[in-house]
mmCIF file of C-alpha atoms in Angstrom:
data_model
loop_
_atom_site.group_PDB
_atom_site.id
_atom_site.type_symbol
_atom_site.label_atom_id
_atom_site.label_comp_id
_atom_site.label_asym_id
_atom_site.label_seq_id
_atom_site.Cartn_x
_atom_site.Cartn_y
_atom_site.Cartn_z
ATOM 1 C CA MET A 1133 -13.275 -33.873 24.991
ATOM 2 C CA VAL A 1134 -16.698 -32.277 24.533
ATOM 3 C CA PRO A 1135 -18.624 -33.268 21.370
ATOM 4 C CA LEU A 1136 -18.435 -30.565 18.676
ATOM 5 C CA LYS A 1137 -22.208 -30.701 18.264
ATOM 6 C CA LEU A 1138 -22.670 -29.583 21.860
ATOM 7 C CA ILE A 1139 -20.230 -26.721 21.360
ATOM 8 C CA TRP A 1140 -22.124 -25.459 18.292
ATOM 9 C CA ARG A 1141 -25.459 -25.869 20.068
ATOM 10 C CA ASN A 1142 -24.352 -23.815 23.050
ATOM 11 C CA LEU A 1143 -22.727 -21.198 20.828
ATOM 12 C CA LEU A 1144 -25.909 -20.725 18.806
ATOM 13 C CA ARG A 1145 -28.183 -20.641 21.825
ATOM 14 C CA HIS A 1146 -28.574 -16.869 21.314
ATOM 15 C CA LYS A 1147 -28.323 -16.468 17.562
ATOM 16 C CA LEU A 1148 -28.801 -12.699 17.447
ATOM 17 C CA ARG A 1149 -26.058 -12.081 19.992
ATOM 18 C CA VAL A 1150 -23.661 -14.360 18.170
ATOM 19 C CA LEU A 1151 -24.562 -12.793 14.825
ATOM 20 C CA LEU A 1152 -23.896 -9.292 16.135
ATOM 21 C CA THR A 1153 -20.575 -10.363 17.669
ATOM 22 C CA VAL A 1154 -19.454 -12.095 14.462
ATOM 23 C CA GLY A 1155 -20.528 -9.028 12.478
ATOM 24 C CA SER A 1156 -18.487 -6.770 14.735
ATOM 25 C CA LEU A 1157 -15.458 -9.015 14.364
ATOM 26 C CA THR A 1158 -15.886 -9.104 10.578
ATOM 27 C CA VAL A 1159 -15.980 -5.311 10.280
ATOM 28 C CA ALA A 1160 -13.091 -4.899 12.723
ATOM 29 C CA PHE A 1161 -10.767 -7.347 10.964
ATOM 30 C CA PHE A 1162 -11.709 -5.937 7.559
ATOM 31 C CA LEU A 1163 -10.741 -2.446 8.735
ATOM 32 C CA MET A 1164 -7.543 -3.668 10.344
ATOM 33 C CA CYS A 1165 -6.418 -5.465 7.179
ATOM 34 C CA VAL A 1166 -7.183 -2.465 4.963
ATOM 35 C CA LEU A 1167 -5.631 0.100 7.300
ATOM 36 C CA ARG A 1168 -2.527 -2.018 7.762
ATOM 37 C CA ALA A 1169 -2.223 -2.405 3.987
ATOM 38 C CA LEU A 1170 -2.284 1.395 3.618
ATOM 39 C CA VAL A 1171 0.651 1.769 6.006
ATOM 40 C CA VAL A 1172 2.586 -1.077 4.380
ATOM 41 C CA SER A 1173 2.088 0.428 0.913
ATOM 42 C CA LEU A 1174 3.537 3.742 2.122
ATOM 43 C CA ASP A 1175 6.489 2.106 3.841
ATOM 44 C CA ALA A 1176 7.244 -0.266 0.959
ATOM 45 C CA GLY A 1177 8.548 2.509 -1.291
ATOM 46 C CA VAL A 1178 11.031 3.468 1.412
ATOM 47 C CA LYS A 1179 12.052 0.010 2.634
ATOM 48 C CA GLU A 1180 12.379 -1.511 -0.844
ATOM 49 C CA ALA A 1181 14.124 1.461 -2.459
ATOM 50 C CA SER A 1182 17.221 0.643 -4.478
ATOM 51 C CA SER A 1183 20.507 1.203 -2.655
ATOM 52 C CA ASP A 1184 22.344 2.037 -5.893
ATOM 53 C CA ARG A 1185 20.074 4.883 -7.022
ATOM 54 C CA LEU A 1186 20.298 8.528 -6.029
ATOM 55 C CA VAL A 1187 17.868 11.361 -6.681
ATOM 56 C CA VAL A 1188 19.340 14.800 -7.367
ATOM 57 C CA GLN A 1189 16.982 17.705 -6.689
ATOM 58 C CA SER A 1190 17.267 21.426 -6.030
ATOM 59 C CA ALA A 1191 18.653 22.241 -2.591
ATOM 60 C CA VAL A 1192 16.048 24.998 -2.343
ATOM 61 C CA SER A 1193 12.904 22.952 -2.935
ATOM 62 C CA LEU A 1194 11.608 19.955 -4.822
ATOM 63 C CA PHE A 1195 9.431 22.395 -6.754
ATOM 64 C CA VAL A 1196 12.431 24.289 -8.162
ATOM 65 C CA ASN A 1197 13.684 22.836 -11.458
ATOM 66 C CA LEU A 1198 17.326 22.200 -12.309
ATOM 67 C CA PRO A 1199 19.106 23.282 -15.499
ATOM 68 C CA ALA A 1200 19.169 20.687 -18.308
ATOM 69 C CA ALA A 1201 22.913 21.285 -18.632
ATOM 70 C CA TYR A 1202 23.492 19.579 -15.269
ATOM 71 C CA GLN A 1203 22.961 16.113 -16.722
ATOM 72 C CA GLY A 1204 26.292 15.959 -18.557
ATOM 73 C CA LYS A 1205 28.169 17.233 -15.516
ATOM 74 C CA ILE A 1206 26.558 14.682 -13.222
ATOM 75 C CA GLU A 1207 27.429 11.878 -15.642
ATOM 76 C CA ALA A 1208 31.097 12.925 -15.459
ATOM 77 C CA VAL A 1209 31.220 12.276 -11.689
ATOM 78 C CA ASP A 1210 33.242 9.189 -10.839
ATOM 79 C CA GLY A 1211 30.955 6.278 -9.921
ATOM 80 C CA VAL A 1212 27.924 7.434 -11.925
ATOM 81 C CA GLU A 1213 26.782 4.757 -14.357
ATOM 82 C CA GLU A 1214 23.676 6.451 -15.787
ATOM 83 C CA THR A 1215 21.640 9.614 -15.299
ATOM 84 C CA MET A 1216 18.027 10.156 -16.318
ATOM 85 C CA LYS A 1217 15.841 13.250 -16.409
ATOM 86 C CA MET A 1218 12.524 13.079 -14.572
ATOM 87 C CA THR A 1219 10.047 15.957 -14.765
ATOM 88 C CA TRP A 1220 6.635 15.877 -13.109
ATOM 89 C CA PHE A 1221 3.908 16.544 -15.691
ATOM 90 C CA GLY A 1222 0.920 17.025 -13.377
ATOM 91 C CA GLY A 1223 -1.811 15.928 -15.769
ATOM 92 C CA TYR A 1224 -5.206 14.299 -15.650
ATOM 93 C CA TYR A 1225 -7.313 12.129 -17.948
ATOM 94 C CA GLN A 1226 -10.666 13.599 -19.042
ATOM 95 C CA GLU A 1227 -11.611 14.865 -15.563
ATOM 96 C CA THR A 1228 -9.548 16.527 -12.833
ATOM 97 C CA SER A 1229 -10.432 13.684 -10.470
ATOM 98 C CA ASN A 1230 -8.568 11.266 -12.773
ATOM 99 C CA MET A 1231 -5.096 12.313 -11.673
ATOM 100 C CA PHE A 1232 -2.108 9.964 -11.540
ATOM 101 C CA GLY A 1233 1.654 10.248 -11.901
ATOM 102 C CA GLN A 1234 3.198 11.218 -15.242
ATOM 103 C CA PHE A 1235 6.905 11.853 -15.802
ATOM 104 C CA ALA A 1236 8.878 13.116 -18.778
ATOM 105 C CA VAL A 1237 12.029 10.979 -18.959
ATOM 106 C CA ASP A 1238 14.927 9.992 -21.200
ATOM 107 C CA PRO A 1239 13.319 7.014 -22.990
ATOM 108 C CA GLU A 1240 16.599 5.334 -23.879
ATOM 109 C CA ARG A 1241 17.750 5.313 -20.239
ATOM 110 C CA ILE A 1242 14.709 4.253 -18.211
ATOM 111 C CA GLU A 1243 15.181 0.530 -18.860
ATOM 112 C CA THR A 1244 18.692 0.701 -17.393
ATOM 113 C CA VAL A 1245 17.920 3.015 -14.481
ATOM 114 C CA TYR A 1246 14.725 1.186 -13.464
ATOM 115 C CA SER A 1247 15.562 -2.422 -14.201
ATOM 116 C CA GLU A 1248 12.590 -3.606 -12.126
ATOM 117 C CA ILE A 1249 10.196 -2.476 -14.844
ATOM 118 C CA ARG A 1250 8.878 -5.453 -16.846
ATOM 119 C CA LEU A 1251 6.716 -5.039 -19.917
ATOM 120 C CA GLU A 1252 3.448 -6.991 -19.891
ATOM 121 C CA SER A 1253 2.605 -6.010 -23.456
ATOM 122 C CA GLY A 1254 4.161 -3.840 -26.146
ATOM 123 C CA SER A 1255 7.913 -3.386 -26.571
ATOM 124 C CA TRP A 1256 10.787 -1.098 -25.727
ATOM 125 C CA GLU A 1257 11.405 -0.602 -29.455
ATOM 126 C CA ASP A 1258 7.924 0.855 -29.896
ATOM 127 C CA PHE A 1259 8.467 3.131 -26.915
ATOM 128 C CA LEU A 1260 11.781 4.398 -28.279
ATOM 129 C CA GLY A 1261 10.551 4.718 -31.860
ATOM 130 C CA SER A 1262 7.902 7.428 -31.445
ATOM 131 C CA ARG A 1263 8.146 10.867 -29.894
ATOM 132 C CA THR A 1264 4.588 10.630 -28.531
ATOM 133 C CA ALA A 1265 4.995 7.072 -27.206
ATOM 134 C CA CYS A 1266 4.504 6.315 -23.514
ATOM 135 C CA LEU A 1267 4.745 3.524 -20.948
ATOM 136 C CA VAL A 1268 1.748 2.994 -18.661
ATOM 137 C CA GLY A 1269 1.534 1.025 -15.422
ATOM 138 C CA ARG A 1270 -0.834 -1.944 -15.482
ATOM 139 C CA ASP A 1271 -3.029 -0.605 -12.659
ATOM 140 C CA THR A 1272 -3.739 2.655 -14.470
ATOM 141 C CA ALA A 1273 -4.262 0.848 -17.773
ATOM 142 C CA ALA A 1274 -6.741 -1.517 -16.120
ATOM 143 C CA LYS A 1275 -8.549 1.331 -14.348
ATOM 144 C CA TYR A 1276 -9.262 3.216 -17.578
ATOM 145 C CA GLY A 1277 -9.447 0.244 -19.929
ATOM 146 C CA TRP A 1278 -6.385 1.267 -21.945
ATOM 147 C CA SER A 1279 -4.470 -1.047 -24.260
ATOM 148 C CA VAL A 1280 -1.309 -0.941 -26.359
ATOM 149 C CA GLY A 1281 -1.691 1.192 -29.464
ATOM 150 C CA GLN A 1282 -4.389 3.392 -27.978
ATOM 151 C CA ARG A 1283 -4.032 7.185 -28.125
ATOM 152 C CA ILE A 1284 -4.938 8.943 -24.892
ATOM 153 C CA PRO A 1285 -5.384 12.672 -24.177
ATOM 154 C CA ILE A 1286 -3.806 14.114 -21.029
ATOM 155 C CA ILE A 1287 -4.354 17.678 -19.875
ATOM 156 C CA SER A 1288 -1.568 19.144 -17.749
ATOM 157 C CA ALA A 1289 -2.160 21.819 -15.138
ATOM 158 C CA ILE A 1290 1.560 22.663 -15.263
ATOM 159 C CA TYR A 1291 2.420 22.458 -18.961
ATOM 160 C CA ARG A 1292 -0.489 23.931 -20.908
ATOM 161 C CA ARG A 1293 -0.701 23.725 -24.672
ATOM 162 C CA SER A 1294 -1.027 27.069 -26.431
ATOM 163 C CA ASP A 1295 -4.075 25.872 -28.369
ATOM 164 C CA GLY A 1296 -5.819 24.912 -25.132
ATOM 165 C CA GLY A 1297 -6.008 21.263 -26.149
ATOM 166 C CA ALA A 1298 -4.756 18.061 -24.552
ATOM 167 C CA TRP A 1299 -1.401 16.367 -24.982
ATOM 168 C CA GLU A 1300 -1.722 13.216 -27.098
ATOM 169 C CA PHE A 1301 0.160 10.069 -26.039
ATOM 170 C CA ASP A 1302 0.337 6.699 -27.803
ATOM 171 C CA ILE A 1303 0.587 3.709 -25.476
ATOM 172 C CA ALA A 1304 3.640 1.762 -26.648
ATOM 173 C CA ALA A 1305 3.740 -0.672 -23.716
ATOM 174 C CA ILE A 1306 2.108 -1.563 -20.419
ATOM 175 C CA TYR A 1307 4.491 -2.403 -17.593
ATOM 176 C CA ASP A 1308 4.418 -4.248 -14.296
ATOM 177 C CA SER A 1309 7.027 -3.231 -11.735
ATOM 178 C CA VAL A 1310 8.522 -5.961 -9.567
ATOM 179 C CA GLY A 1311 9.743 -3.416 -7.016
ATOM 180 C CA ALA A 1312 7.835 -1.084 -4.718
ATOM 181 C CA SER A 1313 9.995 1.940 -5.552
ATOM 182 C CA ILE A 1314 8.225 2.156 -8.939
ATOM 183 C CA ASP A 1315 4.479 1.750 -8.717
ATOM 184 C CA ASN A 1316 2.140 0.445 -11.404
ATOM 185 C CA THR A 1317 0.132 3.643 -11.778
ATOM 186 C CA THR A 1318 2.641 5.919 -13.527
ATOM 187 C CA LEU A 1319 2.889 7.070 -17.141
ATOM 188 C CA PHE A 1320 6.374 7.709 -18.587
ATOM 189 C CA PHE A 1321 6.865 9.642 -21.832
ATOM 190 C CA HIS A 1322 9.629 11.280 -23.893
ATOM 191 C CA TRP A 1323 11.169 14.381 -22.354
ATOM 192 C CA THR A 1324 11.958 15.614 -25.877
ATOM 193 C CA TYR A 1325 8.210 15.688 -26.651
ATOM 194 C CA LEU A 1326 7.729 18.196 -23.841
ATOM 195 C CA ASP A 1327 10.924 20.120 -24.593
ATOM 196 C CA GLU A 1328 10.228 20.536 -28.316
ATOM 197 C CA ALA A 1329 6.720 21.798 -27.667
ATOM 198 C CA MET A 1330 8.081 24.350 -25.207
ATOM 199 C CA ARG A 1331 10.773 25.527 -27.652
ATOM 200 C CA ALA A 1332 8.217 25.889 -30.450
ATOM 201 C CA ASP A 1333 5.947 27.961 -28.186
ATOM 202 C CA ALA A 1334 3.309 25.249 -28.559
ATOM 203 C CA ALA A 1335 3.191 24.918 -24.765
ATOM 204 C CA THR A 1336 4.013 26.947 -21.687
ATOM 205 C CA GLY A 1337 5.399 25.885 -18.352
ATOM 206 C CA PRO A 1338 8.491 25.933 -16.135
ATOM 207 C CA GLU A 1339 11.790 25.266 -17.846
ATOM 208 C CA GLY A 1340 14.367 22.797 -16.600
ATOM 209 C CA ILE A 1341 14.339 19.345 -15.073
ATOM 210 C CA GLY A 1342 12.463 18.299 -11.964
ATOM 211 C CA VAL A 1343 15.026 15.780 -10.686
ATOM 212 C CA TYR A 1344 17.800 13.599 -12.011
ATOM 213 C CA THR A 1345 17.759 9.918 -11.137
ATOM 214 C CA VAL A 1346 21.309 8.629 -10.879
ATOM 215 C CA LEU A 1347 22.323 4.979 -11.126
ATOM 216 C CA VAL A 1348 25.536 4.360 -9.180
ATOM 217 C CA SER A 1349 28.112 1.816 -10.348
ATOM 218 C CA ASP A 1350 28.340 -1.445 -8.427
ATOM 219 C CA ASP A 1351 31.874 -0.686 -7.248
ATOM 220 C CA ALA A 1352 31.114 2.865 -6.088
ATOM 221 C CA ASP A 1353 29.949 4.169 -2.728
ATOM 222 C CA PRO A 1354 26.573 5.940 -3.134
ATOM 223 C CA LEU A 1355 27.283 8.245 -0.188
ATOM 224 C CA ARG A 1356 30.569 9.391 -1.720
ATOM 225 C CA VAL A 1357 28.974 9.833 -5.166
ATOM 226 C CA GLY A 1358 26.162 11.904 -3.656
ATOM 227 C CA ALA A 1359 28.626 14.102 -1.777
ATOM 228 C CA ASP A 1360 30.657 14.638 -4.971
ATOM 229 C CA ILE A 1361 27.524 15.697 -6.871
ATOM 230 C CA ASP A 1362 26.571 18.141 -4.124
ATOM 231 C CA ALA A 1363 30.102 19.612 -4.115
ATOM 232 C CA LEU A 1364 30.094 19.949 -7.907
ATOM 233 C CA PHE A 1365 27.278 22.506 -7.809
ATOM 234 C CA GLU A 1366 28.043 24.046 -4.434
ATOM 235 C CA ASN A 1367 28.719 27.441 -6.012
ATOM 236 C CA GLY A 1368 25.696 27.386 -8.325
ATOM 237 C CA PRO A 1369 24.152 28.454 -10.475
ATOM 238 C CA GLN A 1370 21.654 26.134 -8.761
ATOM 239 C CA ARG A 1371 22.727 24.197 -5.676
ATOM 240 C CA VAL A 1372 21.587 20.565 -5.534
ATOM 241 C CA GLN A 1373 20.890 17.914 -2.940
ATOM 242 C CA ALA A 1374 21.640 14.302 -3.784
ATOM 243 C CA THR A 1375 19.760 11.850 -1.577
ATOM 244 C CA SER A 1376 19.249 8.121 -1.587
ATOM 245 C CA GLU A 1377 16.089 6.847 -3.239
ATOM 246 C CA ALA A 1378 14.781 5.779 0.181
ATOM 247 C CA GLU A 1379 15.195 9.299 1.601
ATOM 248 C CA PHE A 1380 13.559 10.818 -1.463
ATOM 249 C CA ASN A 1381 10.571 8.482 -1.236
ATOM 250 C CA ALA A 1382 10.273 9.256 2.474
ATOM 251 C CA GLN A 1383 9.653 12.899 1.586
ATOM 252 C CA PHE A 1384 6.447 11.949 -0.201
ATOM 253 C CA VAL A 1385 5.318 9.771 2.699
ATOM 254 C CA SER A 1386 5.784 12.732 5.048
ATOM 255 C CA MET A 1387 3.703 14.930 2.693
ATOM 256 C CA VAL A 1388 0.725 12.608 3.158
ATOM 257 C CA GLY A 1389 0.915 13.203 6.912
ATOM 258 C CA ASN A 1390 1.483 10.971 9.910
ATOM 259 C CA ILE A 1391 -0.650 8.177 8.484
ATOM 260 C CA PRO A 1392 0.986 5.411 10.590
ATOM 261 C CA PHE A 1393 0.092 7.270 13.823
ATOM 262 C CA PHE A 1394 -3.551 7.782 12.870
ATOM 263 C CA VAL A 1395 -3.888 4.233 11.579
ATOM 264 C CA GLY A 1396 -2.263 2.928 14.746
ATOM 265 C CA ALA A 1397 -4.658 4.952 16.895
ATOM 266 C CA ILE A 1398 -7.671 3.730 14.948
ATOM 267 C CA GLY A 1399 -6.385 0.161 15.033
ATOM 268 C CA THR A 1400 -5.890 0.328 18.791
ATOM 269 C CA GLY A 1401 -9.433 1.577 19.251
ATOM 270 C CA VAL A 1402 -10.799 -1.178 17.029
ATOM 271 C CA LEU A 1403 -8.772 -3.791 18.912
ATOM 272 C CA ILE A 1404 -10.073 -2.649 22.301
ATOM 273 C CA ALA A 1405 -13.632 -2.639 20.961
ATOM 274 C CA ILE A 1406 -13.485 -6.185 19.613
ATOM 275 C CA LEU A 1407 -11.774 -7.424 22.775
ATOM 276 C CA LEU A 1408 -14.530 -6.007 24.959
ATOM 277 C CA ALA A 1409 -17.322 -7.194 22.653
ATOM 278 C CA THR A 1410 -15.967 -10.730 22.444
ATOM 279 C CA LEU A 1411 -15.162 -10.888 26.152
ATOM 280 C CA ASN A 1412 -18.682 -9.714 27.021
ATOM 281 C CA THR A 1413 -20.202 -12.378 24.757
ATOM 282 C CA MET A 1414 -18.100 -15.152 26.270
ATOM 283 C CA LEU A 1415 -18.698 -14.031 29.861
ATOM 284 C CA MET A 1416 -22.437 -14.105 29.236
ATOM 285 C CA ALA A 1417 -22.133 -17.497 27.570
ATOM 286 C CA GLY A 1418 -20.095 -18.787 30.503
ATOM 287 C CA ARG A 1419 -22.735 -17.672 33.017
ATOM 288 C CA GLU A 1420 -25.578 -19.160 30.977
ATOM 289 C CA GLN A 1421 -23.803 -22.496 30.607
ATOM 290 C CA THR A 1422 -22.881 -22.939 34.265
ATOM 291 C CA ARG A 1423 -25.577 -25.584 34.860
ATOM 292 C CA ASP A 1424 -24.517 -27.330 31.622
ATOM 293 C CA VAL A 1425 -21.012 -27.555 33.044
ATOM 294 C CA GLY A 1426 -22.421 -29.077 36.225
ATOM 295 C CA VAL A 1427 -24.387 -31.658 34.226
ATOM 296 C CA LEU A 1428 -21.302 -32.562 32.184
ATOM 297 C CA LYS A 1429 -19.212 -33.072 35.290
ATOM 298 C CA ALA A 1430 -22.010 -35.065 36.920
ATOM 299 C CA LEU A 1431 -22.051 -37.353 33.863
ATOM 300 C CA GLY A 1432 -18.354 -38.052 34.293
ATOM 301 C CA PHE A 1433 -16.722 -35.448 32.072
ATOM 302 C CA GLY A 1434 -13.601 -33.968 33.633
ATOM 303 C CA SER A 1435 -12.628 -30.379 34.298
ATOM 304 C CA GLY A 1436 -10.746 -30.337 30.989
ATOM 305 C CA ALA A 1437 -13.975 -30.926 29.078
ATOM 306 C CA ALA A 1438 -15.628 -27.988 30.824
ATOM 307 C CA PHE A 1439 -12.595 -25.833 30.073
ATOM 308 C CA TRP A 1440 -12.600 -26.659 26.353
ATOM 309 C CA LEU A 1441 -16.373 -26.259 26.115
ATOM 310 C CA LEU A 1442 -15.991 -22.498 26.653
ATOM 311 C CA LEU A 1443 -12.590 -21.953 25.053
ATOM 312 C CA THR A 1444 -13.528 -23.717 21.816
ATOM 313 C CA GLN A 1445 -16.633 -21.544 21.523
ATOM 314 C CA SER A 1446 -14.446 -18.454 21.758
ATOM 315 C CA LEU A 1447 -12.033 -19.817 19.149
ATOM 316 C CA LEU A 1448 -14.884 -20.649 16.763
ATOM 317 C CA LEU A 1449 -16.533 -17.259 17.298
ATOM 318 C CA CYS A 1450 -13.343 -15.330 16.586
ATOM 319 C CA GLY A 1451 -12.333 -17.679 13.786
ATOM 320 C CA VAL A 1452 -15.588 -17.177 11.876
ATOM 321 C CA GLY A 1453 -15.605 -13.396 12.400
ATOM 322 C CA ALA A 1454 -11.931 -12.878 11.587
ATOM 323 C CA GLY A 1455 -12.092 -15.232 8.615
ATOM 324 C CA ALA A 1456 -15.054 -13.354 7.159
ATOM 325 C CA GLY A 1457 -13.259 -10.032 7.682
ATOM 326 C CA ILE A 1458 -10.082 -11.245 5.985
ATOM 327 C CA LEU A 1459 -12.018 -12.694 3.040
ATOM 328 C CA LEU A 1460 -13.955 -9.432 2.705
ATOM 329 C CA ALA A 1461 -10.693 -7.455 2.654
ATOM 330 C CA LEU A 1462 -9.212 -9.770 -0.002
ATOM 331 C CA SER A 1463 -12.325 -9.477 -2.169
ATOM 332 C CA ALA A 1464 -12.175 -5.675 -1.905
ATOM 333 C CA GLU A 1465 -8.443 -5.527 -2.687
ATOM 334 C CA ASP A 1466 -8.756 -4.836 -6.427
ATOM 335 C CA PRO A 1467 -11.505 -2.174 -6.127
ATOM 336 C CA LEU A 1468 -9.589 -0.446 -3.332
ATOM 337 C CA ARG A 1469 -6.360 -0.557 -5.325
ATOM 338 C CA GLY A 1470 -8.146 1.090 -8.228
ATOM 339 C CA SER A 1471 -9.503 3.919 -6.074
ATOM 340 C CA LEU A 1472 -6.525 4.342 -3.742
ATOM 341 C CA GLY A 1473 -3.705 3.495 -6.144
ATOM 342 C CA THR A 1474 -2.766 7.117 -6.811
ATOM 343 C CA MET A 1475 -2.305 8.026 -3.138
ATOM 344 C CA PHE A 1476 -1.206 4.590 -1.966
ATOM 345 C CA PRO A 1477 0.670 2.915 -4.842
ATOM 346 C CA GLY A 1478 1.288 -0.779 -4.359
ATOM 347 C CA PHE A 1479 -1.750 -1.227 -2.113
ATOM 348 C CA ALA A 1480 -2.201 -4.933 -1.437
ATOM 349 C CA ILE A 1481 -3.417 -7.259 1.311
ATOM 350 C CA ARG A 1482 -0.099 -9.035 1.691
ATOM 351 C CA GLY A 1483 0.605 -12.371 3.283
ATOM 352 C CA GLU A 1484 2.170 -10.871 6.398
ATOM 353 C CA ILE A 1485 -0.979 -8.792 6.973
ATOM 354 C CA ILE A 1486 -3.154 -11.906 6.815
ATOM 355 C CA GLN A 1487 -0.786 -13.766 9.142
ATOM 356 C CA SER A 1488 -0.861 -10.950 11.695
ATOM 357 C CA ALA A 1489 -4.677 -10.853 11.473
ATOM 358 C CA ILE A 1490 -4.872 -14.600 12.156
ATOM 359 C CA ALA A 1491 -2.476 -14.269 15.100
ATOM 360 C CA LEU A 1492 -4.565 -11.403 16.462
ATOM 361 C CA ALA A 1493 -7.765 -13.436 16.104
ATOM 362 C CA ILE A 1494 -6.230 -16.268 18.128
ATOM 363 C CA ALA A 1495 -5.045 -13.796 20.777
ATOM 364 C CA VAL A 1496 -8.507 -12.234 21.038
ATOM 365 C CA ALA A 1497 -10.122 -15.680 21.280
ATOM 366 C CA LEU A 1498 -7.770 -16.748 24.064
ATOM 367 C CA PHE A 1499 -8.202 -13.468 25.930
ATOM 368 C CA ALA A 1500 -11.994 -13.648 25.739
ATOM 369 C CA GLY A 1501 -12.312 -17.370 26.331
ATOM 370 C CA LEU A 1502 -9.769 -18.116 29.044
ATOM 371 C CA VAL A 1503 -11.605 -16.284 31.839
ATOM 372 C CA PRO A 1504 -14.958 -18.128 31.534
ATOM 373 C CA ALA A 1505 -13.141 -21.371 30.624
ATOM 374 C CA ALA A 1506 -10.973 -21.188 33.750
ATOM 375 C CA ARG A 1507 -14.049 -20.479 35.847
ATOM 376 C CA ALA A 1508 -15.837 -23.508 34.380
ATOM 377 C CA ARG A 1509 -12.804 -25.645 35.134
ATOM 378 C CA ARG A 1510 -12.802 -24.642 38.832
ATOM 379 C CA LEU A 1511 -16.535 -25.184 39.424
ATOM 380 C CA THR A 1512 -17.596 -28.259 41.326
ATOM 381 C CA VAL A 1513 -20.719 -30.166 40.356
ATOM 382 C CA ILE A 1514 -22.681 -28.849 43.375
ATOM 383 C CA GLU A 1515 -21.625 -25.220 42.745
ATOM 384 C CA ALA A 1516 -22.542 -25.425 39.113
ATOM 385 C CA LEU A 1517 -25.972 -27.037 39.664
ATOM 386 C CA ARG A 1518 -26.866 -24.607 42.441
ATOM 387 C CA GLU A 1519 -25.983 -21.521 40.363
ATOM 388 C CA GLU A 1520 -28.942 -19.528 39.080
ATOM 389 C CA ASN A 1521 -28.678 -18.113 35.546
#
């Protein structure tokens, strides 16, 4: 084997070139980790959706509300364990740029319907005990510095208060969801708070319920339950469409656009760029070190030593660049989650992303290093010493 000191010395022979190559690899692997995390965060809500939950919406459009009277009829369908109202509030905190998800729900049912919700602080009793109480996801609470017991003003673009002021909510608990179908950026509050304000003419907005989330019994077939719900309202007054939670979540992914395609195209371009940059660096290094290979072989080192002299340089080059890129992505995870959490809930640099980045780094290193390494292995002492750099 070739001494490691010689490998480092040859690798750093042209420091600027190596620095630029490592910098390119760092940026490339940082982008690949972040872009891949965006796609994974979108897919997670679909792949990890609960199989025993259905979402009932208007058959006309998601933006058409359903009558409140439908809840009791849906609950009477065989196989339905629980039904919960969910109405999109469409509000923002202080500035219009501070938008995140808010839903008016049945407070006494959310713990059963979304069992993956775990409270980090506060209590369910406090949430149930006050009409203005709300649950807030930990990511949103951390972003705005909120804590339990704090009163926060939310202005809704859909449900406007008659006095022109903001809706006041008291944070009863901060939650952390263990499932991707419920993100950690949402605010849940009492549907009765919204309904009573509308009835008292203290607020204006569309009447009815956005969607009903239905929890199906363990012994029931969700497909059959969904078909029964659809048939129940087939003749109106408002036709419905019951879909699985995965299908419902997929609608929102499609609204964002074909993100996976664009990310894949960008990733492919980045991959080709780093392959060419690394290959060019190693080919130049291989040419420059031809006489060194001849000297090594003349001193008694075998062809294997010449082979590993070049290949190890490629592995070290890619390892340093990829490692720096991965570490940079991990260090930027929290800031990116805070800024992208609304559009990409559950954003995280997961273990499988890091593993794929490491595997890619090894593949790039082998691709870039095998050609000059194989050439060094084939060279004879005379050929190598006669070669002009």
